[in-house]
């Protein structure tokens, strides 16, 4: 089987007979020809057939070839297609105009078969060489950018080493504090389990007795408006109890997950909803932030440790809350989707954004734009500069990675990419 690629050539001439003659020549040379007699349909034909070369007549009643050529070379997705002008006008002025606009060659009418083949083959070879050169230039640009990024990363690493060296004692103290905090969290987790267990029994009794009382009162009260009022109030009590039960379930689910160090298959949407529900225990997050969720129901399962990613979400949402501290219209948007790279989670706030000079330092330990606790005023947020550093480390051990996008004065967006289950 012959798998050799056959070049597609679009011939544009308002006279059908000219198109037919040129097409027959092209077909005899094993090119695929597409004929167009209405130049105003050029966009439609290019989008449909994706030609490798265009043979363009100059003199046409509805639109001149020069106008068509101008449109092609001014359109980004068309300007790479080589164009050969075909015309009976052999003046130097016409030829120079067409070449200045972007034509690669010029054929005089009547077209001679062998000359047509030579010009077409030459134009296609030049186009192929140009494409190869562009690809190599692009690869070179990417390589240069990679070297530049590695240089920046090396500088960052050097700064980190200096900071670690200068703050070794502080790091030891912080690690000790962290261990104490983990121990406290374990104790609190056990207390939560006991508290939830002890609350479930009286809540079940209240709910059951409420239902019995609702039925009994409904049968005893004769006045319809009073009956409706009682039933409404009993329904409100039932709804409140359901919410408490839902919060307790979320609390116990989080406690169980926090006790595991394994990487598990996780539905990111379900996990995210549970975490948002749990974090709604914070009144500011619950009542003062507009929470928008755009979740793709068709995303694949992810692989990560729920406890680690729970801490990541807490740090990122806490950062967004701190950034929007002085705002009235606070908003956080959560998005999930996937592509070939993995499953994505975006957390975007409408705060003041991140300054460009800070973007490269976000994950540096001890880098923060917030004051330390001892310097805080009027209850404003404080920081240690370890939040995003720990986020980066936690995601790294979960085979995930994070980067930020931002526009100062408009938004800041954290983009996390998780590994799909089964990869």
XYZ file of C-alpha atoms in Angstrom:
423
model
C 0.000 0.000 0.000
C 1.307 3.469 -0.920
C 1.124 5.800 2.101
C 2.809 8.744 0.376
C 1.045 12.016 1.150
C -0.825 13.645 -1.785
C -0.645 17.454 -1.743
C -3.988 19.320 -2.024
C -3.993 22.344 -4.353
C -6.830 24.879 -4.516
C -7.249 26.608 -7.907
C -9.208 29.871 -7.872
C -10.386 31.217 -11.245
C -13.797 32.616 -12.211
C -13.545 30.852 -15.608
C -14.381 27.182 -15.181
C -12.490 26.130 -18.299
C -9.233 27.548 -16.894
C -9.824 25.713 -13.605
C -10.537 22.476 -15.473
C -7.355 22.720 -17.561
C -5.124 23.441 -14.540
C -6.871 20.713 -12.505
C -6.288 18.146 -15.257
C -2.590 19.070 -15.310
C -2.338 18.777 -11.521
C -4.157 15.443 -11.429
C -1.802 14.069 -14.071
C 1.081 14.896 -11.698
C -0.678 13.007 -8.838
C -1.766 16.147 -6.974
C -5.286 16.479 -5.553
C -6.962 19.563 -7.036
C -9.939 21.516 -5.679
C -11.632 24.037 -7.994
C -13.181 27.320 -6.846
C -14.839 29.807 -9.229
C -16.281 32.111 -6.554
C -13.384 33.765 -4.680
C -15.677 35.151 -1.992
C -16.009 31.542 -0.690
C -12.255 31.311 -0.037
C -12.595 31.043 3.772
C -15.150 28.234 3.541
C -13.015 26.224 1.075
C -9.797 26.604 3.057
C -11.479 25.552 6.316
C -13.081 22.558 4.561
C -10.147 21.253 2.465
C -6.991 22.612 4.207
C -5.032 23.049 0.938
C -1.231 22.888 0.843
C -1.007 25.422 -2.026
C -3.272 27.956 -3.755
C -3.178 28.879 -7.484
C -4.886 32.285 -7.706
C -6.145 34.140 -10.784
C -5.710 37.928 -10.610
C -8.558 39.285 -12.719
C -11.987 38.171 -11.478
C -15.270 40.165 -11.537
C -16.547 39.558 -7.982
C -13.221 39.952 -6.145
C -9.758 40.559 -7.550
C -6.979 38.068 -6.904
C -4.971 40.835 -5.259
C -7.811 41.389 -2.729
C -8.013 37.644 -2.058
C -4.236 37.490 -1.532
C -4.399 40.467 0.868
C -7.093 38.733 2.942
C -5.149 35.457 3.058
C -1.890 37.039 4.219
C -3.702 39.143 6.850
C -5.348 36.067 8.421
C -3.171 34.185 10.920
C -4.528 30.721 10.165
C -4.195 31.175 6.378
C -1.029 33.216 5.915
C 1.265 30.147 6.003
C -0.363 28.698 2.821
C 1.844 29.452 -0.238
C 0.096 31.273 -3.114
C 1.131 31.264 -6.801
C -0.432 34.018 -8.922
C -1.774 32.896 -12.330
C -2.528 35.760 -14.762
C -2.227 37.084 -18.277
C -1.006 40.411 -16.848
C 2.777 40.105 -17.163
C 3.718 43.639 -16.061
C 6.529 44.097 -13.537
C 4.324 46.408 -11.481
C 1.646 43.716 -11.031
C 4.234 41.040 -10.240
C 5.980 43.224 -7.630
C 2.676 44.096 -5.925
C 1.739 40.446 -5.570
C 5.161 39.450 -4.297
C 5.098 42.329 -1.800
C 1.747 41.140 -0.448
C 3.065 37.599 -0.003
C 2.775 35.523 -3.183
C 5.621 33.014 -3.598
C 5.609 32.799 -7.423
C 3.936 33.965 -10.650
C 2.658 31.977 -13.659
C 1.664 33.546 -16.970
C -1.433 32.477 -18.901
C -1.806 30.353 -20.886
C -0.291 27.957 -18.368
C 2.242 25.464 -19.704
C 2.006 22.001 -18.188
C 5.656 21.334 -17.355
C 6.216 24.880 -16.080
C 3.161 24.458 -13.818
C 4.618 21.247 -12.379
C 8.020 22.833 -11.762
C 6.562 25.919 -10.030
C 4.160 23.855 -7.898
C 6.849 21.370 -6.796
C 9.215 24.241 -5.991
C 6.574 26.111 -3.953
C 5.622 22.974 -1.984
C 9.297 22.228 -1.205
C 9.870 25.803 -0.005
C 6.719 25.606 2.134
C 7.894 22.309 3.658
C 11.324 23.759 4.401
C 9.688 26.829 5.945
C 7.490 24.628 8.156
C 10.514 22.594 9.265
C 12.409 25.801 10.012
C 9.496 27.170 12.036
C 9.263 23.909 13.994
C 12.986 23.980 14.719
C 12.777 27.634 15.735
C 9.889 26.806 18.039
C 11.829 23.909 19.586
C 14.817 26.184 20.007
C 12.620 28.793 21.672
C 11.169 26.158 24.018
C 14.672 24.871 24.795
C 15.849 28.411 25.562
C 12.828 28.982 27.787
C 13.533 25.688 29.543
C 17.140 26.729 30.146
C 15.929 30.092 31.403
C 13.426 28.441 33.742
C 16.079 26.013 35.003
C 18.376 28.953 35.668
C 15.623 30.665 37.626
C 14.924 27.396 39.476
C 18.631 27.074 40.277
C 18.710 30.621 41.610
C 15.612 29.871 43.662
C 17.218 26.697 44.998
C 20.324 28.646 45.953
C 18.177 31.168 47.808
C 16.356 28.340 49.567
C 19.645 26.755 50.630
C 20.838 30.068 52.016
C 17.557 30.558 53.862
C 17.599 27.021 55.240
C 21.169 27.560 56.375
C 20.363 30.861 58.046
C 17.185 29.596 59.678
C 18.091 26.038 60.665
C 17.324 26.667 64.323
C 13.994 28.213 63.413
C 13.166 25.246 61.175
C 13.857 22.812 64.021
C 11.577 24.843 66.301
C 8.858 24.924 63.655
C 9.172 21.165 63.067
C 8.767 20.604 66.803
C 5.694 22.842 66.804
C 4.340 20.918 63.813
C 4.762 17.574 65.591
C 2.972 18.976 68.623
C 0.188 20.233 66.383
C -0.175 16.784 64.769
C -0.400 15.192 68.210
C -3.026 17.730 69.242
C -4.954 17.040 66.038
C -4.918 13.307 66.798
C -6.297 13.982 70.287
C -8.919 16.349 68.870
C -9.851 13.705 66.277
C -10.514 11.160 69.032
C -12.553 13.753 70.916
C -14.565 14.455 67.763
C -15.331 10.744 67.345
C -16.576 10.508 70.921
C -18.561 13.711 70.640
C -20.260 12.617 67.419
C -21.071 9.210 68.893
C -22.597 10.806 72.009
C -24.600 13.333 69.974
C -26.161 10.812 67.605
C -28.292 9.112 70.274
C -30.078 12.226 71.611
C -30.462 13.581 68.068
C -32.119 10.336 66.975
C -34.468 10.514 69.949
C -35.340 14.158 69.196
C -36.057 13.361 65.565
C -38.169 10.294 66.358
C -40.127 12.056 69.087
C -40.588 15.076 66.812
C -42.126 12.888 64.124
C -44.465 11.222 66.652
C -45.394 14.613 68.122
C -46.082 15.995 64.644
C -48.499 13.166 63.850
C -50.233 13.426 67.232
C -50.631 17.223 67.118
C -51.902 17.002 63.554
C -54.738 14.725 64.691
C -55.533 16.805 67.823
C -55.588 20.296 66.299
C -58.817 21.030 64.441
C -58.145 24.556 63.178
C -56.458 24.252 59.781
C -54.246 27.373 60.070
C -52.895 26.295 63.464
C -52.302 22.783 62.154
C -50.322 24.132 59.176
C -48.258 26.340 61.513
C -47.422 23.412 63.791
C -46.541 21.160 60.858
C -44.370 23.908 59.369
C -42.482 24.392 62.631
C -42.025 20.642 63.102
C -40.744 20.402 59.518
C -38.220 23.174 60.264
C -37.016 21.237 63.296
C -36.645 18.113 61.131
C -34.680 20.014 58.491
C -32.377 21.465 61.156
C -31.751 17.982 62.561
C -30.962 16.682 59.050
C -28.385 19.464 58.623
C -26.777 18.600 61.976
C -26.659 14.930 60.960
C -25.095 15.871 57.619
C -22.420 17.947 59.380
C -21.659 15.066 61.737
C -21.300 12.692 58.765
C -18.900 15.104 57.070
C -16.935 15.430 60.310
C -16.605 11.660 60.748
C -15.739 11.170 57.067
C -12.951 13.743 57.361
C -11.673 12.140 60.578
C -11.481 8.697 58.937
C -9.656 10.061 55.900
C -7.224 12.057 58.028
C -6.067 8.816 59.620
C -4.848 7.307 56.326
C -1.509 7.796 54.571
C -2.409 5.720 51.510
C -2.961 6.956 47.965
C -6.543 6.118 47.020
C -8.837 6.328 44.019
C -10.954 9.412 44.665
C -13.867 11.122 42.942
C -12.592 14.700 42.997
C -16.091 16.231 42.766
C -17.423 14.277 45.748
C -14.271 14.970 47.764
C -14.440 18.689 46.973
C -18.115 18.978 47.933
C -17.456 17.236 51.265
C -14.494 19.528 52.004
C -16.518 22.652 51.185
C -19.297 21.378 53.441
C -16.806 20.774 56.243
C -15.086 24.162 55.812
C -18.497 25.813 56.022
C -18.080 25.453 59.763
C -16.159 28.724 59.366
C -18.878 31.407 59.525
C -17.014 33.819 57.242
C -16.555 31.139 54.578
C -20.139 29.960 54.970
C -21.969 33.296 55.062
C -19.684 35.957 53.558
C -18.261 34.187 50.485
C -20.171 33.458 47.289
C -19.101 29.910 46.450
C -19.512 28.937 42.769
C -19.000 25.368 41.577
C -18.445 24.413 37.915
C -17.799 20.685 38.200
C -17.437 18.308 35.242
C -19.523 15.223 36.043
C -17.534 13.093 33.571
C -14.038 13.448 35.046
C -11.976 10.335 35.793
C -11.079 9.114 39.262
C -7.863 10.570 40.726
C -5.087 9.081 42.826
C -4.206 10.967 46.017
C -4.280 10.867 49.806
C -7.437 12.625 51.034
C -5.795 13.907 54.211
C -2.958 15.590 52.308
C -5.244 17.208 49.747
C -7.650 18.273 52.492
C -4.769 20.243 54.047
C -3.939 21.670 50.590
C -7.543 22.889 50.131
C -7.581 24.380 53.610
C -4.378 26.354 52.946
C -5.499 27.585 49.506
C -8.979 28.619 50.668
C -7.501 30.255 53.753
C -5.109 32.230 51.504
C -8.053 33.352 49.354
C -10.002 34.401 52.456
C -6.987 36.378 53.720
C -6.525 38.056 50.318
C -10.202 39.136 50.273
C -10.131 40.227 53.937
C -11.195 43.832 53.264
C -13.617 43.051 50.395
C -17.394 43.056 50.598
C -18.197 40.999 47.459
C -16.063 37.946 48.211
C -16.243 35.094 45.713
C -14.441 31.764 45.273
C -15.018 29.679 42.145
C -14.251 25.947 42.078
C -13.814 24.185 38.700
C -13.009 20.595 37.771
C -12.227 19.185 34.326
C -9.729 16.878 32.645
C -7.527 16.510 29.578
C -4.624 14.283 28.541
C -2.420 15.771 31.271
C -4.705 14.692 34.127
C -7.665 15.860 36.227
C -7.716 19.569 37.038
C -8.988 21.505 40.052
C -9.079 25.304 39.860
C -9.677 27.531 42.903
C -10.146 31.156 41.851
C -10.887 34.152 44.076
C -11.808 37.691 43.039
C -9.276 39.266 45.385
C -6.484 41.731 44.582
C -4.385 39.150 42.693
C -0.659 38.381 42.898
C 2.001 40.862 41.849
C 4.245 39.667 39.035
C 7.399 40.022 41.109
C 5.904 37.690 43.730
C 4.899 34.846 41.356
C 8.357 33.210 41.280
C 8.595 33.303 45.105
C 5.193 31.815 46.005
C 6.555 28.415 47.037
C 9.700 29.731 48.744
C 9.723 28.848 52.454
C 9.147 31.895 54.689
C 8.058 34.118 51.786
C 4.862 35.964 52.678
C 3.265 39.341 52.075
C 1.360 39.084 55.368
C 2.793 40.394 58.655
C 3.849 37.993 61.447
C 1.475 37.504 64.374
C 3.354 39.915 66.636
C 3.044 42.741 64.090
C -0.611 42.221 63.158
C -3.028 45.136 63.594
C -6.823 45.308 63.843
C -7.238 41.549 63.481
C -5.803 41.479 59.956
C -4.493 38.147 58.560
C -0.986 37.040 59.504
C 1.393 34.563 57.875
C 4.524 32.464 58.355
C 5.380 31.924 54.673
C 5.081 28.130 54.986
C 1.525 27.602 53.712
C 2.172 27.387 49.963
C 5.535 25.722 50.552
C 3.741 22.889 52.386
C 1.042 22.816 49.663
C 3.732 22.234 47.050
C 5.356 19.469 49.121
C 2.054 17.717 49.867
C 1.057 17.703 46.198
C 4.496 16.482 45.166
C 4.224 13.313 47.280
C 0.777 12.764 45.743
C 2.150 12.924 42.166
C 0.254 16.182 41.601
C 1.505 19.657 40.811
C 0.248 23.223 41.150
C 0.760 26.575 39.487
C -0.883 29.991 39.731
C -2.405 32.443 37.293
C -3.311 35.975 38.302
C -4.245 39.455 37.174
C -3.505 42.208 39.659
C -6.707 43.892 40.810
C -8.904 41.143 39.370
C -8.254 37.544 40.452
C -5.841 34.857 41.602
C -6.237 31.243 40.475
C -4.589 28.089 41.828
C -4.525 25.264 39.245
C -3.854 21.730 40.524
C -3.314 18.754 38.201
C -3.940 15.292 39.699
C -2.873 11.959 38.236
C -5.723 9.871 36.806
C -6.423 6.478 38.359
C -4.979 3.652 36.270
C -2.130 5.702 34.739
